[in-house]
Amino acid sequence: MTAEVAIANKQAVALAADSAVSIGPSADKIYSSALKIFQLVEGAPVGVMVSGAAEFLGIPWETIIKAYRQKTRRDQFPKLIDYRNNFLEFISTNDQLFPKDLQNRYVEKLITSYFSHVFQLIRDEVEKTVRRGEPFTENEAPELVQDVVSKEKNRVLRANRLDGFNAEFVRGIRRSLIRQVNQIKEGIFSDLPLSSTTSLMISDLGIEILTRRVMGPLSSGLVFAGFGDSEFLPGLYSVNVEITVNNRVRFHAEKEYEVTEDQTAAILPFAQADMVYSFIQGIHPTIDRNRTITVAEILETFVGRIAAITEEHDALLGASLRVSFTECVQSILSEINAVWQRQTEGYLKPLVSNVAALPKDELGAMAESLVNLTKFRLRVSPERETVSGPIDVALISKGDGFVWLKRKHYFQAELNPRIISEYGRSD
């Protein structure tokens, strides 16, 4: 995991990220030396920040970004989103970095991981049925398996198609990969009693999981921030990416923000964001969620008790009150949530107004402080320190371009003047 923050106003956008990287199947081993912020194109006021998986198709993001930078040296695009799109096109179509056989291996990894997840769902459902003491025979197993697979398919189909994955492209994926999907299915589900209907649903799931916004363990977050050549106010675009399928990257857009005359500043956290939200909203997200749930439960319990007491004396009146009160509860909850929302906005607006007026150095200091807040919280809590190490900070402005405010090195600067001079141009 990681903690990253972007803070923008009309002058610049500041990026800050910690240095922790988790490795191993359970992410138990943590190192504190990862690079997560990079200049995207030499000489251009555009940066990219990486979270999640440190590699894409087995290649480190640092290598990919610097290969892209070499290819597009001093290229300029009119809009920030053009930089994003051009980079995604680069990783979609670069046969040298990502040959077809490598793409297919990672498609297989993703499907295998997902089918193993579905297999575990089935196993968990069987164990729950047995624990409940419900009668369960071998003849009932196919129906249980089909029910679990059907629910999972409904969940996946509720997710939107990935950007760029139109109907024609999805049909092409089905034609080219269905045999591979079926082979993986046979290897994982061979011991389960699958009806023909269930078997077809699982095969469909293998294709759908490749084409919909359901990301798995191989996904990474990319944040593109800065200015296009024709833009004079900064913007930010974040995407979630995971492998390529038939030379097209699996990605979907997440946060998008542009500084305007009306929206003059923003504080945008990524990855482990709870502590940043606590700072800017005045309440921890977990407490906020639990508060809403608790109030709803108390109101519903209160209504139930009144209705039950009334039903003891007048069953018809009690039933009528139960229906009326239930409708009132929803209205009351909406009013309470509206009040809380106004309170949050009242807390946030003065902060954002002040951020809009911050000079460039203070933007960087604030971004660093917010990452450090998450780092310190984990330091003194019983949780694993998944945010740690030095905090890198970069500032991107239209006039000065990409500027490092704080940056770690894995080498001694005085012994490597050539590298330092190259970092002076980029990173």
Coordinates of C-alpha atoms in Angstrom, one line a residue:
M1 CA 0.0 0.0 0.0
T2 CA 1.0 3.6 -0.1
A3 CA -0.2 7.1 0.7
E4 CA -0.2 9.8 -2.0
V5 CA -1.6 13.3 -2.2
A6 CA -2.1 15.9 -4.9
I7 CA -2.9 19.5 -4.0
A8 CA -3.7 22.0 -6.7
N9 CA -4.4 25.7 -7.0
K10 CA -4.2 28.1 -10.0
Q11 CA -0.4 28.4 -9.6
A12 CA 0.7 24.7 -9.5
V13 CA 0.0 21.2 -8.4
A14 CA 2.0 19.5 -5.7
L15 CA 2.5 15.7 -5.6
A16 CA 3.7 13.8 -2.5
A17 CA 4.2 10.1 -2.0
D18 CA 5.8 7.8 0.6
S19 CA 8.4 5.2 -0.2
A20 CA 6.8 1.9 1.1
V21 CA 6.4 -1.1 -1.2
S22 CA 5.0 -4.5 -0.2
I23 CA 6.2 -7.7 -1.6
G24 CA 5.3 -11.4 -1.3
P25 CA 1.9 -13.3 -1.6
S26 CA 0.6 -11.7 1.6
A27 CA 2.4 -8.4 1.2
D28 CA 4.2 -9.1 4.6
K29 CA 7.6 -7.8 3.5
I30 CA 7.8 -4.0 3.3
Y31 CA 10.7 -2.0 1.9
S32 CA 11.0 1.8 2.2
S33 CA 12.8 2.8 -1.0
A34 CA 10.3 2.8 -3.8
L35 CA 10.0 5.6 -6.4
K36 CA 6.4 6.6 -7.1
I37 CA 6.6 10.1 -8.6
F38 CA 8.2 10.7 -12.1
Q39 CA 8.3 13.5 -14.7
L40 CA 6.4 12.1 -17.6
V41 CA 8.1 13.9 -20.5
E42 CA 11.4 15.8 -20.4
G43 CA 10.8 19.5 -20.5
A44 CA 7.0 19.2 -20.1
P45 CA 5.1 20.4 -17.0
V46 CA 3.6 16.9 -16.5
G47 CA 4.1 14.4 -13.7
V48 CA 2.8 10.9 -13.0
M49 CA 2.4 9.2 -9.7
V50 CA 2.1 5.4 -9.3
S51 CA 0.3 3.3 -6.6
G52 CA -0.8 -0.3 -6.2
A53 CA 1.2 -2.9 -8.2
A54 CA 4.7 -1.7 -8.8
E55 CA 4.9 -3.5 -12.1
F56 CA 2.9 -3.7 -15.3
L57 CA 3.1 -7.1 -17.1
G58 CA 6.2 -7.8 -15.0
I59 CA 8.0 -4.6 -16.0
P60 CA 8.6 -2.0 -13.3
W61 CA 6.7 1.2 -13.8
E62 CA 9.9 3.2 -13.5
T63 CA 11.3 1.4 -16.5
I64 CA 8.1 1.8 -18.5
I65 CA 7.8 5.5 -17.7
K66 CA 11.4 6.3 -18.6
A67 CA 11.2 4.3 -21.8
Y68 CA 8.1 6.4 -22.7
R69 CA 10.0 9.6 -21.8
Q70 CA 12.9 8.5 -24.1
K71 CA 10.5 7.9 -26.9
T72 CA 8.6 11.1 -26.5
R73 CA 11.5 13.3 -25.6
R74 CA 10.3 16.9 -25.5
D75 CA 7.0 16.1 -27.2
Q76 CA 4.3 18.5 -26.4
F77 CA 0.5 17.9 -26.3
P78 CA -2.1 20.6 -26.1
K79 CA -4.1 19.0 -23.2
L80 CA -3.1 17.1 -20.1
I81 CA -5.6 14.4 -21.1
D82 CA -3.6 14.0 -24.3
Y83 CA -0.6 13.0 -22.3
R84 CA -2.6 10.5 -20.4
N85 CA -4.1 9.0 -23.6
N86 CA -0.7 8.9 -25.4
F87 CA 0.9 7.1 -22.5
L88 CA -1.9 4.5 -22.3
E89 CA -1.6 4.0 -26.1
F90 CA 2.2 3.5 -25.6
I91 CA 1.7 0.6 -23.1
S92 CA -1.1 -0.8 -25.2
T93 CA 0.8 -1.1 -28.4
N94 CA 4.5 -1.4 -27.5
D95 CA 5.4 -4.9 -28.8
Q96 CA 9.0 -4.5 -27.7
L97 CA 8.2 -4.1 -24.0
F98 CA 5.0 -6.2 -24.0
P99 CA 5.1 -8.9 -26.7
K100 CA 2.0 -10.9 -27.4
D101 CA 3.1 -14.0 -25.5
L102 CA 3.8 -11.9 -22.4
Q103 CA 0.3 -10.3 -22.7
N104 CA -1.2 -13.8 -22.9
R105 CA 0.7 -15.0 -19.8
Y106 CA -0.7 -12.2 -17.8
V107 CA -4.2 -12.8 -19.2
E108 CA -3.8 -16.3 -17.9
K109 CA -2.6 -15.1 -14.5
L110 CA -5.6 -12.8 -14.2
I111 CA -8.2 -15.4 -15.2
T112 CA -6.5 -18.0 -13.0
S113 CA -6.6 -15.6 -10.0
Y114 CA -10.3 -14.8 -10.6
F115 CA -11.4 -18.4 -11.2
S116 CA -9.6 -19.3 -7.9
H117 CA -11.6 -16.6 -6.2
V118 CA -14.9 -18.1 -7.6
F119 CA -13.8 -21.5 -6.5
Q120 CA -13.2 -20.2 -3.0
L121 CA -16.7 -18.6 -3.0
I122 CA -18.2 -22.0 -3.7
R123 CA -16.2 -23.6 -1.0
D124 CA -17.2 -21.0 1.5
E125 CA -20.8 -21.4 0.7
V126 CA -20.6 -25.2 1.2
E127 CA -18.9 -24.7 4.5
K128 CA -21.6 -22.2 5.6
T129 CA -24.3 -24.6 4.7
V130 CA -22.7 -27.4 6.7
R131 CA -22.1 -25.1 9.7
R132 CA -25.8 -24.1 9.7
G133 CA -26.7 -27.8 10.0
E134 CA -28.8 -27.8 6.9
P135 CA -29.2 -31.0 5.0
F136 CA -26.8 -31.2 2.2
T137 CA -26.3 -34.1 -0.2
E138 CA -24.1 -34.7 -3.2
N139 CA -27.1 -34.4 -5.5
E140 CA -27.7 -30.8 -4.2
A141 CA -24.1 -29.7 -5.0
P142 CA -24.7 -28.8 -8.7
E143 CA -27.5 -26.5 -7.7
L144 CA -25.5 -24.8 -5.0
V145 CA -22.5 -24.3 -7.3
Q146 CA -24.8 -22.8 -10.0
D147 CA -26.4 -20.4 -7.5
V148 CA -23.0 -19.1 -6.4
V149 CA -21.7 -18.7 -9.9
S150 CA -25.0 -17.0 -11.0
K151 CA -24.7 -14.4 -8.2
E152 CA -21.1 -13.7 -9.1
K153 CA -22.0 -13.3 -12.7
N154 CA -24.7 -10.8 -11.8
R155 CA -22.2 -8.9 -9.7
V156 CA -19.7 -8.7 -12.6
L157 CA -22.3 -7.8 -15.2
R158 CA -23.4 -4.8 -13.1
A159 CA -19.9 -3.3 -13.7
N160 CA -19.5 -1.1 -16.7
R161 CA -17.4 -2.0 -19.7
L162 CA -13.8 -0.8 -19.6
D163 CA -12.9 2.3 -21.6
G164 CA -12.4 1.4 -25.2
F165 CA -13.8 -2.1 -24.9
N166 CA -16.8 -1.8 -27.3
A167 CA -19.0 -4.6 -28.4
E168 CA -16.9 -5.5 -31.5
F169 CA -13.7 -5.6 -29.5
V170 CA -15.3 -7.8 -26.8
R171 CA -16.4 -10.2 -29.6
G172 CA -12.8 -10.4 -30.8
I173 CA -11.6 -11.2 -27.2
R174 CA -14.1 -14.0 -27.0
R175 CA -13.0 -15.5 -30.3
S176 CA -9.3 -15.3 -29.5
L177 CA -9.3 -16.3 -25.8
I178 CA -12.3 -18.6 -25.2
R179 CA -10.1 -21.7 -25.7
Q180 CA -7.6 -20.4 -23.1
V181 CA -10.4 -19.5 -20.7
N182 CA -11.9 -23.0 -21.0
Q183 CA -8.5 -24.7 -20.3
I184 CA -8.0 -22.6 -17.2
K185 CA -11.6 -23.5 -16.1
E186 CA -11.0 -27.2 -16.6
G187 CA -7.9 -27.0 -14.4
I188 CA -9.6 -25.3 -11.5
F189 CA -13.2 -26.6 -11.5
S190 CA -12.5 -30.2 -12.7
D191 CA -13.4 -31.6 -9.3
L192 CA -16.7 -29.7 -9.0
P193 CA -20.1 -31.0 -10.2
L194 CA -20.8 -28.5 -13.0
S195 CA -24.0 -28.5 -15.0
S196 CA -23.7 -27.5 -18.6
T197 CA -25.4 -24.2 -17.7
T198 CA -22.9 -23.5 -14.9
S199 CA -19.9 -24.4 -17.1
L200 CA -21.1 -21.9 -19.7
M201 CA -21.5 -19.2 -17.1
I202 CA -18.0 -19.7 -15.8
S203 CA -16.6 -19.4 -19.3
D204 CA -18.6 -16.2 -19.8
L205 CA -17.2 -14.9 -16.5
G206 CA -13.7 -15.5 -17.8
I207 CA -14.4 -13.2 -20.7
E208 CA -16.4 -10.7 -18.8
I209 CA -13.8 -10.2 -16.2
L210 CA -11.4 -9.1 -18.9
T211 CA -13.7 -6.5 -20.3
R212 CA -15.4 -4.9 -17.3
R213 CA -14.4 -2.5 -14.5
V214 CA -13.6 -5.3 -12.0
M215 CA -9.9 -4.9 -11.2
G216 CA -7.8 -7.7 -9.6
P217 CA -4.5 -8.0 -7.7
L218 CA -2.4 -6.9 -10.7
S219 CA -3.9 -3.4 -10.9
S220 CA -2.0 -0.1 -10.5
G221 CA -3.2 3.4 -10.0
L222 CA -1.7 6.2 -12.2
V223 CA -2.2 9.9 -11.5
F224 CA -1.3 12.3 -14.3
A225 CA -1.0 15.9 -13.1
G226 CA 0.2 19.2 -14.6
F227 CA -0.4 21.3 -17.7
G228 CA -1.0 20.6 -21.4
D229 CA 0.9 23.0 -23.8
S230 CA -2.3 25.1 -24.4
E231 CA -3.5 25.0 -20.7
F232 CA -2.7 27.7 -18.2
L233 CA -4.4 26.1 -15.2
P234 CA -3.4 22.7 -13.8
G235 CA -5.5 19.5 -14.0
L236 CA -5.3 16.0 -12.8
Y237 CA -6.5 12.6 -14.2
S238 CA -6.2 9.3 -12.3
V239 CA -6.8 5.9 -13.9
N240 CA -6.7 2.3 -12.7
V241 CA -4.8 0.0 -15.1
E242 CA -4.3 -3.8 -15.2
I243 CA -2.6 -5.8 -18.0
T244 CA -3.3 -5.6 -21.7
V245 CA -5.7 -7.8 -23.7
N246 CA -5.2 -8.1 -27.4
N247 CA -3.0 -5.0 -27.4
R248 CA -5.5 -2.9 -25.5
V249 CA -4.8 -1.8 -21.9
R250 CA -7.5 -2.6 -19.3
F251 CA -8.1 0.7 -17.7
H252 CA -10.8 2.9 -16.3
A253 CA -10.8 6.6 -15.4
E254 CA -11.3 7.5 -11.7
K255 CA -10.8 11.0 -10.4
E256 CA -10.7 14.0 -12.8
Y257 CA -10.1 17.5 -11.7
E258 CA -9.3 20.8 -13.5
V259 CA -8.7 24.1 -11.7
T260 CA -11.1 26.7 -13.0
E261 CA -12.3 30.2 -12.0
D262 CA -15.0 28.5 -9.9
Q263 CA -13.0 25.5 -8.6
T264 CA -9.8 27.2 -7.5
A265 CA -8.2 24.5 -5.4
A266 CA -8.4 20.8 -4.5
I267 CA -6.9 18.3 -2.1
L268 CA -7.0 14.8 -3.6
P269 CA -5.7 11.8 -1.7
F270 CA -5.0 8.4 -3.3
A271 CA -4.4 4.8 -2.0
Q272 CA -4.6 5.0 1.8
A273 CA -6.6 8.1 2.1
D274 CA -8.5 7.8 5.4
M275 CA -6.3 10.1 7.4
V276 CA -6.3 12.8 4.7
Y277 CA -10.1 12.6 4.6
S278 CA -10.1 12.9 8.4
F279 CA -8.1 16.1 8.1
I280 CA -10.1 17.8 5.3
Q281 CA -13.6 16.6 6.4
G282 CA -13.2 16.7 10.1
I283 CA -14.2 13.0 10.7
H284 CA -12.6 9.7 9.9
P285 CA -14.5 7.9 7.0
T286 CA -15.0 4.7 9.1
I287 CA -16.5 6.7 11.9
D288 CA -18.7 8.6 9.4
R289 CA -20.0 5.3 7.9
N290 CA -20.6 3.7 11.3
R291 CA -22.4 6.8 12.5
T292 CA -24.8 6.6 9.6
I293 CA -25.4 2.9 10.1
T294 CA -25.9 3.3 13.9
V295 CA -28.4 6.1 13.6
A296 CA -30.4 4.1 11.0
E297 CA -30.4 1.0 13.3
I298 CA -31.5 3.1 16.4
L299 CA -34.4 4.7 14.5
E300 CA -35.5 1.4 13.0
T301 CA -35.4 -0.3 16.5
F302 CA -37.3 2.6 18.0
V303 CA -40.0 2.4 15.3
G304 CA -40.2 -1.4 15.8
R305 CA -40.7 -1.1 19.5
I306 CA -43.5 1.5 19.2
A307 CA -45.2 -0.6 16.6
A308 CA -44.9 -3.7 18.7
I309 CA -46.4 -2.0 21.8
T310 CA -49.2 -0.6 19.7
E311 CA -50.0 -4.0 18.1
E312 CA -50.5 -5.5 21.6
H313 CA -53.6 -3.3 22.0
D314 CA -54.6 -2.7 18.4
A315 CA -53.1 -5.0 15.8
L316 CA -54.5 -3.1 12.8
L317 CA -53.3 0.3 14.1
G318 CA -49.9 -1.2 15.0
A319 CA -49.4 -2.6 11.5
S320 CA -50.4 0.8 10.0
L321 CA -48.0 2.6 12.3
R322 CA -45.2 0.3 11.3
V323 CA -45.6 1.1 7.6
S324 CA -46.0 4.9 8.3
F325 CA -43.0 5.0 10.6
T326 CA -40.8 3.1 8.3
E327 CA -41.4 5.7 5.6
C328 CA -40.7 8.4 8.1
V329 CA -37.4 6.8 9.1
Q330 CA -36.1 7.1 5.5
S331 CA -37.1 10.8 5.4
I332 CA -35.5 11.5 8.8
L333 CA -32.3 9.7 7.7
S334 CA -32.2 11.8 4.5
E335 CA -32.6 15.0 6.5
I336 CA -29.9 14.0 9.0
N337 CA -27.4 13.1 6.2
A338 CA -28.2 16.4 4.5
V339 CA -27.3 18.3 7.8
W340 CA -24.1 16.3 8.1
Q341 CA -23.2 17.0 4.5
R342 CA -23.7 20.7 5.1
Q343 CA -21.5 20.6 8.2
T344 CA -18.8 18.8 6.2
E345 CA -18.9 21.4 3.5
G346 CA -18.8 24.2 6.0
Y347 CA -15.7 22.6 7.5
L348 CA -14.0 22.0 4.1
K349 CA -14.7 25.3 2.3
P350 CA -12.5 27.6 4.4
L351 CA -9.7 25.1 4.1
V352 CA -10.0 24.9 0.3
S353 CA -10.2 28.7 0.1
N354 CA -6.9 29.0 1.9
V355 CA -5.3 26.3 -0.3
A356 CA -6.3 28.4 -3.3
A357 CA -4.1 31.2 -2.0
L358 CA -1.1 29.2 -1.0
P359 CA 2.3 30.0 -2.6
K360 CA 4.0 27.1 -4.4
D361 CA 6.4 26.1 -1.6
E362 CA 3.5 25.9 0.9
L363 CA 1.6 23.6 -1.5
G364 CA 4.5 21.2 -1.4
A365 CA 4.8 21.4 2.4
M366 CA 1.1 20.7 2.8
A367 CA 1.2 17.7 0.5
E368 CA 4.2 16.3 2.4
S369 CA 2.4 16.9 5.8
L370 CA -0.7 15.1 4.7
V371 CA 1.3 12.0 3.6
N372 CA 3.3 12.2 6.8
L373 CA 0.0 12.3 8.8
T374 CA -0.9 8.8 7.4
K375 CA 2.6 7.6 8.0
F376 CA 2.6 8.8 11.6
R377 CA -0.8 7.3 12.3
L378 CA 0.4 3.8 11.2
R379 CA 3.6 4.3 13.1
V380 CA 1.8 4.5 16.4
S381 CA -1.0 2.1 15.7
P382 CA -1.0 -1.7 15.8
E383 CA -1.5 -1.9 12.0
R384 CA 1.3 -2.8 9.6
E385 CA 3.4 0.2 8.5
T386 CA 2.3 0.1 4.9
V387 CA 3.2 3.8 4.6
S388 CA 6.8 4.5 5.5
G389 CA 10.2 5.8 4.3
P390 CA 11.2 9.2 2.9
I391 CA 8.4 11.3 1.4
D392 CA 9.1 12.5 -2.2
V393 CA 7.6 15.9 -3.2
A394 CA 7.4 17.4 -6.6
L395 CA 5.8 20.7 -7.7
I396 CA 4.5 21.3 -11.3
S397 CA 3.9 24.8 -12.5
K398 CA 3.4 26.3 -15.9
G399 CA 6.4 28.6 -15.8
D400 CA 9.0 26.4 -14.0
G401 CA 7.8 23.0 -15.1
F402 CA 8.5 19.9 -13.0
V403 CA 10.5 20.7 -9.9
W404 CA 11.7 18.4 -7.2
L405 CA 11.2 19.8 -3.6
K406 CA 12.3 16.6 -1.9
R407 CA 13.7 13.4 -3.5
K408 CA 15.5 10.4 -2.2
H409 CA 18.4 8.7 -4.1
Y410 CA 19.5 5.1 -3.9
F411 CA 23.1 6.3 -4.4
Q412 CA 25.5 8.9 -3.0
A413 CA 25.1 12.1 -5.0
E414 CA 28.7 13.2 -4.7
L415 CA 29.9 10.0 -6.3
N416 CA 27.5 10.2 -9.3
P417 CA 27.7 13.7 -10.8
R418 CA 26.6 12.4 -14.2
I419 CA 23.4 11.0 -12.8
I420 CA 22.7 14.1 -10.8
S421 CA 23.1 16.2 -13.9
E422 CA 20.6 14.0 -15.8
Y423 CA 18.2 14.2 -12.8
G424 CA 18.5 18.0 -13.2
R425 CA 16.7 17.6 -16.5
S426 CA 14.1 15.1 -15.4
D427 CA 14.4 12.3 -12.8

